[in-house]
C-alpha positions as MATLAB code, in Angstrom:
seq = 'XXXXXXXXXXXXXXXXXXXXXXXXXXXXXXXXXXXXXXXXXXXXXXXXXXXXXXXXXXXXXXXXXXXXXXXXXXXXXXXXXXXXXXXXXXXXXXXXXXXXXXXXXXXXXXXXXXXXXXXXXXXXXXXXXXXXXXXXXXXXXXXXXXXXXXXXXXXXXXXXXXXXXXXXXXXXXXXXXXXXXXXXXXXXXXXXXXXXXXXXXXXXXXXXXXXXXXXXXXXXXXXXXXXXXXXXXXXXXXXXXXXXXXXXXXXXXXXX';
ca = [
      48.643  -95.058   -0.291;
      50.800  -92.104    0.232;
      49.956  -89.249    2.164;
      51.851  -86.999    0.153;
      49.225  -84.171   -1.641;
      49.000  -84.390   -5.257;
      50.521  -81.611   -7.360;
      48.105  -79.261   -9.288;
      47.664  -79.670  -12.900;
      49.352  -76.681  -15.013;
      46.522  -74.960  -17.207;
      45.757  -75.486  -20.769;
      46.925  -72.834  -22.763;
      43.661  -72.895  -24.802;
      41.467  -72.479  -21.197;
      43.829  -69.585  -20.180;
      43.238  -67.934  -23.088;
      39.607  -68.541  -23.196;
      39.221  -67.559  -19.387;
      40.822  -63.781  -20.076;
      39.087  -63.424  -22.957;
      35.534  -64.117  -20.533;
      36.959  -61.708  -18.230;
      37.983  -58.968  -20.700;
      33.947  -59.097  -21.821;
      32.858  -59.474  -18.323;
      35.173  -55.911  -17.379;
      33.699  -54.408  -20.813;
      30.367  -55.286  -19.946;
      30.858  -53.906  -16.492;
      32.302  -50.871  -17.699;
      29.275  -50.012  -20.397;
      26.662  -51.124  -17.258;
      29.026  -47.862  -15.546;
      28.943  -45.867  -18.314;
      24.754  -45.684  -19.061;
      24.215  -45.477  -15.051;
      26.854  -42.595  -15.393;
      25.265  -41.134  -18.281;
      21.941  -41.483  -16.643;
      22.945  -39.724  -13.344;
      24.295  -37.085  -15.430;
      20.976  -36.424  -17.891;
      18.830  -36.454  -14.663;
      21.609  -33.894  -13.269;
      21.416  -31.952  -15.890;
      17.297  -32.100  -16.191;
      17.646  -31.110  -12.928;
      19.409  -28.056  -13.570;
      17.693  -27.141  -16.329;
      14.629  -27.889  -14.734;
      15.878  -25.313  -12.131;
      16.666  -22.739  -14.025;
      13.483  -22.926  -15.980;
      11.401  -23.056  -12.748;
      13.595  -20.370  -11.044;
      13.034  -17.757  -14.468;
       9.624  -19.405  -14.306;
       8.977  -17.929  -10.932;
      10.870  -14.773  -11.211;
       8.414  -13.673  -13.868;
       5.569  -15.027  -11.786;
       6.661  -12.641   -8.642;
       7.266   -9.748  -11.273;
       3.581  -10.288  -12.149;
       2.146  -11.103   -9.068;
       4.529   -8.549   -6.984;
       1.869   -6.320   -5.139;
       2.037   -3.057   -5.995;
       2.112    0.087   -3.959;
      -1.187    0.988   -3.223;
      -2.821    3.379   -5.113;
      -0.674    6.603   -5.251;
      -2.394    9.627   -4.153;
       0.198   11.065   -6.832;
       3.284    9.789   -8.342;
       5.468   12.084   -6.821;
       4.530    9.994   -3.053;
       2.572   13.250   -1.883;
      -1.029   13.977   -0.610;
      -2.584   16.575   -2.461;
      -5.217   19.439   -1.710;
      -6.089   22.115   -3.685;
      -6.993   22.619   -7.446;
      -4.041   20.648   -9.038;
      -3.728   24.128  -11.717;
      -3.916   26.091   -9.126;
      -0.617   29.043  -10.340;
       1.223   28.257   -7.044;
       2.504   24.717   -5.481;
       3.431   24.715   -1.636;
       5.493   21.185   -0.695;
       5.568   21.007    2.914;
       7.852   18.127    4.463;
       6.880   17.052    7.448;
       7.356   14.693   10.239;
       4.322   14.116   12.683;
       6.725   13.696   15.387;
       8.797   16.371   14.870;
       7.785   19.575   16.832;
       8.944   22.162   14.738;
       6.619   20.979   12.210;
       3.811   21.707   15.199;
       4.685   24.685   15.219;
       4.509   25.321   11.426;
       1.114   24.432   11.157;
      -0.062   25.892   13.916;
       0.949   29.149   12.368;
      -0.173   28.442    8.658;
      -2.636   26.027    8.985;
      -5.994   28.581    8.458;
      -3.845   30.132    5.896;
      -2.991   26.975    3.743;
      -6.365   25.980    3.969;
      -7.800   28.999    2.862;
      -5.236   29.466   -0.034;
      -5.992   25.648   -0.926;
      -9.893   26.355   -1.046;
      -9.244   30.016   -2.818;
      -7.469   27.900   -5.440;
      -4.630   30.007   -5.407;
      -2.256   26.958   -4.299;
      -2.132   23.554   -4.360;
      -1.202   22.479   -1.051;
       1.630   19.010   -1.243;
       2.405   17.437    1.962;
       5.026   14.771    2.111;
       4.337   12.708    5.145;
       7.696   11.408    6.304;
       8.614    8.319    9.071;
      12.173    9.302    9.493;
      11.530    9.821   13.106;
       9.946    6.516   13.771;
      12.714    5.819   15.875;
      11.958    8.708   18.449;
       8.489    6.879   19.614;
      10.064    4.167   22.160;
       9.060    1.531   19.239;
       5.837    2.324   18.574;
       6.466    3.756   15.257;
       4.383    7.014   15.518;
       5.359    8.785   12.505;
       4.825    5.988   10.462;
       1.198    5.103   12.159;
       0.368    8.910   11.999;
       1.618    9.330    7.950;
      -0.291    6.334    7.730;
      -3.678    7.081    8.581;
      -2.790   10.718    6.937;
      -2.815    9.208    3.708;
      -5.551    6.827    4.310;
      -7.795   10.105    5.212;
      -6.458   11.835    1.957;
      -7.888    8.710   -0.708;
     -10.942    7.924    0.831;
     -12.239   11.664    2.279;
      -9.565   13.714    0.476;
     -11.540   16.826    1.789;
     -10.674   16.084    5.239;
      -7.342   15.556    4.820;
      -6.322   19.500    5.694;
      -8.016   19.383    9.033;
      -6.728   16.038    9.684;
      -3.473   16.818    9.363;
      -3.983   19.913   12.037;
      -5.563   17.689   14.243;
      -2.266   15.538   14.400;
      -0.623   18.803   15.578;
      -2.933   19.691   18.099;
      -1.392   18.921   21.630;
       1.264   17.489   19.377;
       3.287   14.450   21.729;
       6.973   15.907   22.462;
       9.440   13.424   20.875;
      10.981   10.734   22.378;
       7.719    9.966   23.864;
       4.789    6.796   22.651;
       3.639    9.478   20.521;
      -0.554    9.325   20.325;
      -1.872    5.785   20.492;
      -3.936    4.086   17.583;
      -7.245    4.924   19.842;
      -6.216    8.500   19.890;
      -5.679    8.954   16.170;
      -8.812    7.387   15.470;
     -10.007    9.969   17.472;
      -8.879   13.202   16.559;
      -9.764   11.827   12.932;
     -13.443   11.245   14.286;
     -13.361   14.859   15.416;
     -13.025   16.589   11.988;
     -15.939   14.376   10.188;
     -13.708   11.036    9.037;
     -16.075    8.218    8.535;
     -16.201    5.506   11.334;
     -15.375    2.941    7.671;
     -12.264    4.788    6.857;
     -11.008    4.938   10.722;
     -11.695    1.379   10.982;
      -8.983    0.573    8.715;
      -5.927    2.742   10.302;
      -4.690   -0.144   12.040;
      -4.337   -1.949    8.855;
      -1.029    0.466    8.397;
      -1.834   -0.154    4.318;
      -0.216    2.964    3.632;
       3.140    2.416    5.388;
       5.123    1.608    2.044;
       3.761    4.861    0.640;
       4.920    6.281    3.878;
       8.271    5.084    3.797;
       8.635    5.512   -0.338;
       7.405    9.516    0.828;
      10.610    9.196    2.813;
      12.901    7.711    0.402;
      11.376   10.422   -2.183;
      12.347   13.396    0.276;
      15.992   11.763    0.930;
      16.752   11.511   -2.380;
      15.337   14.702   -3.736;
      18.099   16.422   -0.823;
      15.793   16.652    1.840;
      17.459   17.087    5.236;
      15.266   18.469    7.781;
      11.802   19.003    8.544;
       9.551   21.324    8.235;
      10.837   22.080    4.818;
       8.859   24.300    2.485;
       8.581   24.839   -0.754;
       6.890   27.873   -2.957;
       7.130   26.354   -6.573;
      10.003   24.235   -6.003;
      12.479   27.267   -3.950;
      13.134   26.991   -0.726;
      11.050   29.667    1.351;
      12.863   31.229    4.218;
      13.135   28.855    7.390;
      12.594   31.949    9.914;
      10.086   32.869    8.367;
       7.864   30.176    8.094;
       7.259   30.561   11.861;
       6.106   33.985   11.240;
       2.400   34.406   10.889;
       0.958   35.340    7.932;
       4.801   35.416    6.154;
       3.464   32.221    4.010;
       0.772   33.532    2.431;
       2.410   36.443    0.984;
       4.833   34.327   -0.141;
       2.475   32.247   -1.679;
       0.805   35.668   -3.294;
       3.897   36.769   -4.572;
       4.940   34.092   -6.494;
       0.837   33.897   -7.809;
       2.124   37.042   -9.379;
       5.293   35.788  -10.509;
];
């Protein structure tokens, strides 16, 4: 026997042939196999998507529905109204609770506002603003003051005028904590608001009409505070420290 390894065979032609062809229909078959598991990662994809987008447009009209509105506007204008609304004369008074010239303004005009308010012969507009929130050492007075302003003003609209002059009595300087929640509920208690309506200060439920007051004031070219209006002019900023200087204003312009 010889040790000597045998030589390999050279292929049939034919079996070549026939092996390629097996492998060109394996590769095809391969490639389709590719093709549908391509296809199918692409339609899920694109389900996917257009799921997406469907769900997303979906839920953009869903929060455009749903979206909580302000609450109830004492008017549209972001103002808290007293007064007989056809009354000939309209007084807007913008005001921050922590700003202490606005003290002083109503310490001056408060009797008279309220008496020209009850007379009808104005319609008394105050625009509570929060610009000063910052001047409270973070407890946001102006906005917790505003707040429970307008609270006072939809549920016992007829206590909103005295309300408001409580706020100003033994006004706190700025840059201070500015009255505490117990002390608001207070001076609210004093001038006949319910226990019900007090109860729900805290609650701060008002504080987007409080800061869309501010926005309002911004953008109608508000800059300071206490600004006043007689029928939409400007009424002289001396003046409005002067007692007594308001209401002839505001008697004036009844006359036109």
């Amino acid at each position: 026997m010889s040790n000597k390894k045998p030589s390999g065979q050279q292929p049939d032609p034919a079996s070549r042939r026939q092996q390629l062809r097996l492998e060109q229909e394996r590769a095809a078959k391969e490639a389709k196999v590719r093709r549908i598991i391509s296809f199918a990662a692409l339609g899920v994809l694109g389900l996917a998507v257009i799921g997406g987008i469907v769900w997303a447009v979906m839920s953009m009209g869903a929060l455009t529905a749903n979206k909580p509105t302000a609450a109830g506007s004492v008017n549209a204008t972001y103002t808290v109204v007293a007064g007989d609304p056809k009354a000939p004369v309209v007084v807007d008074i913008y005001q921050d609770y922590m700003c202490p010239y606005c003290g002083e303004f109503d310490r001056v005009n408060a009797a008279d506002l309220e008496a020209l308010a009850t007379a009808g012969q104005a319609q008394i507009r105050l625009h509570p603003m929060n610009f000063l929130d910052g001047a409270s050492q973070g407890t946001k007075y102006s906005t917790r003051a505003a707040n429970a302003l307008v609270t006072v003003a939809k549920a016992e609209p007829d206590k909103m005028l005295a309300f408001n002059t409580a706020l100003y009595t033994d006004q706190p300087a700025e840059n201070t904590t500015g009255l505490s929640d117990a002390q608001i509920a207070e001076r609210a208690k004093a001038v006949g608001v319910s226990d019900a309506t007090i109860a729900t200060f805290t609650q701060l439920s008002n504080a987007d009409f409080v800061n869309n007051t501010t926005k309002a004031a911004f953008a109608d070219g508000i800059e300071s505070t206490p600004t006043i209006l007689i029928n939409g002019t400007a009424f002289n900023s001396k003046a409005i420290y002067t007692a007594g200087a308001l209401r002839q204003a505001v008697e004036a312009a009844a006359k036109g």
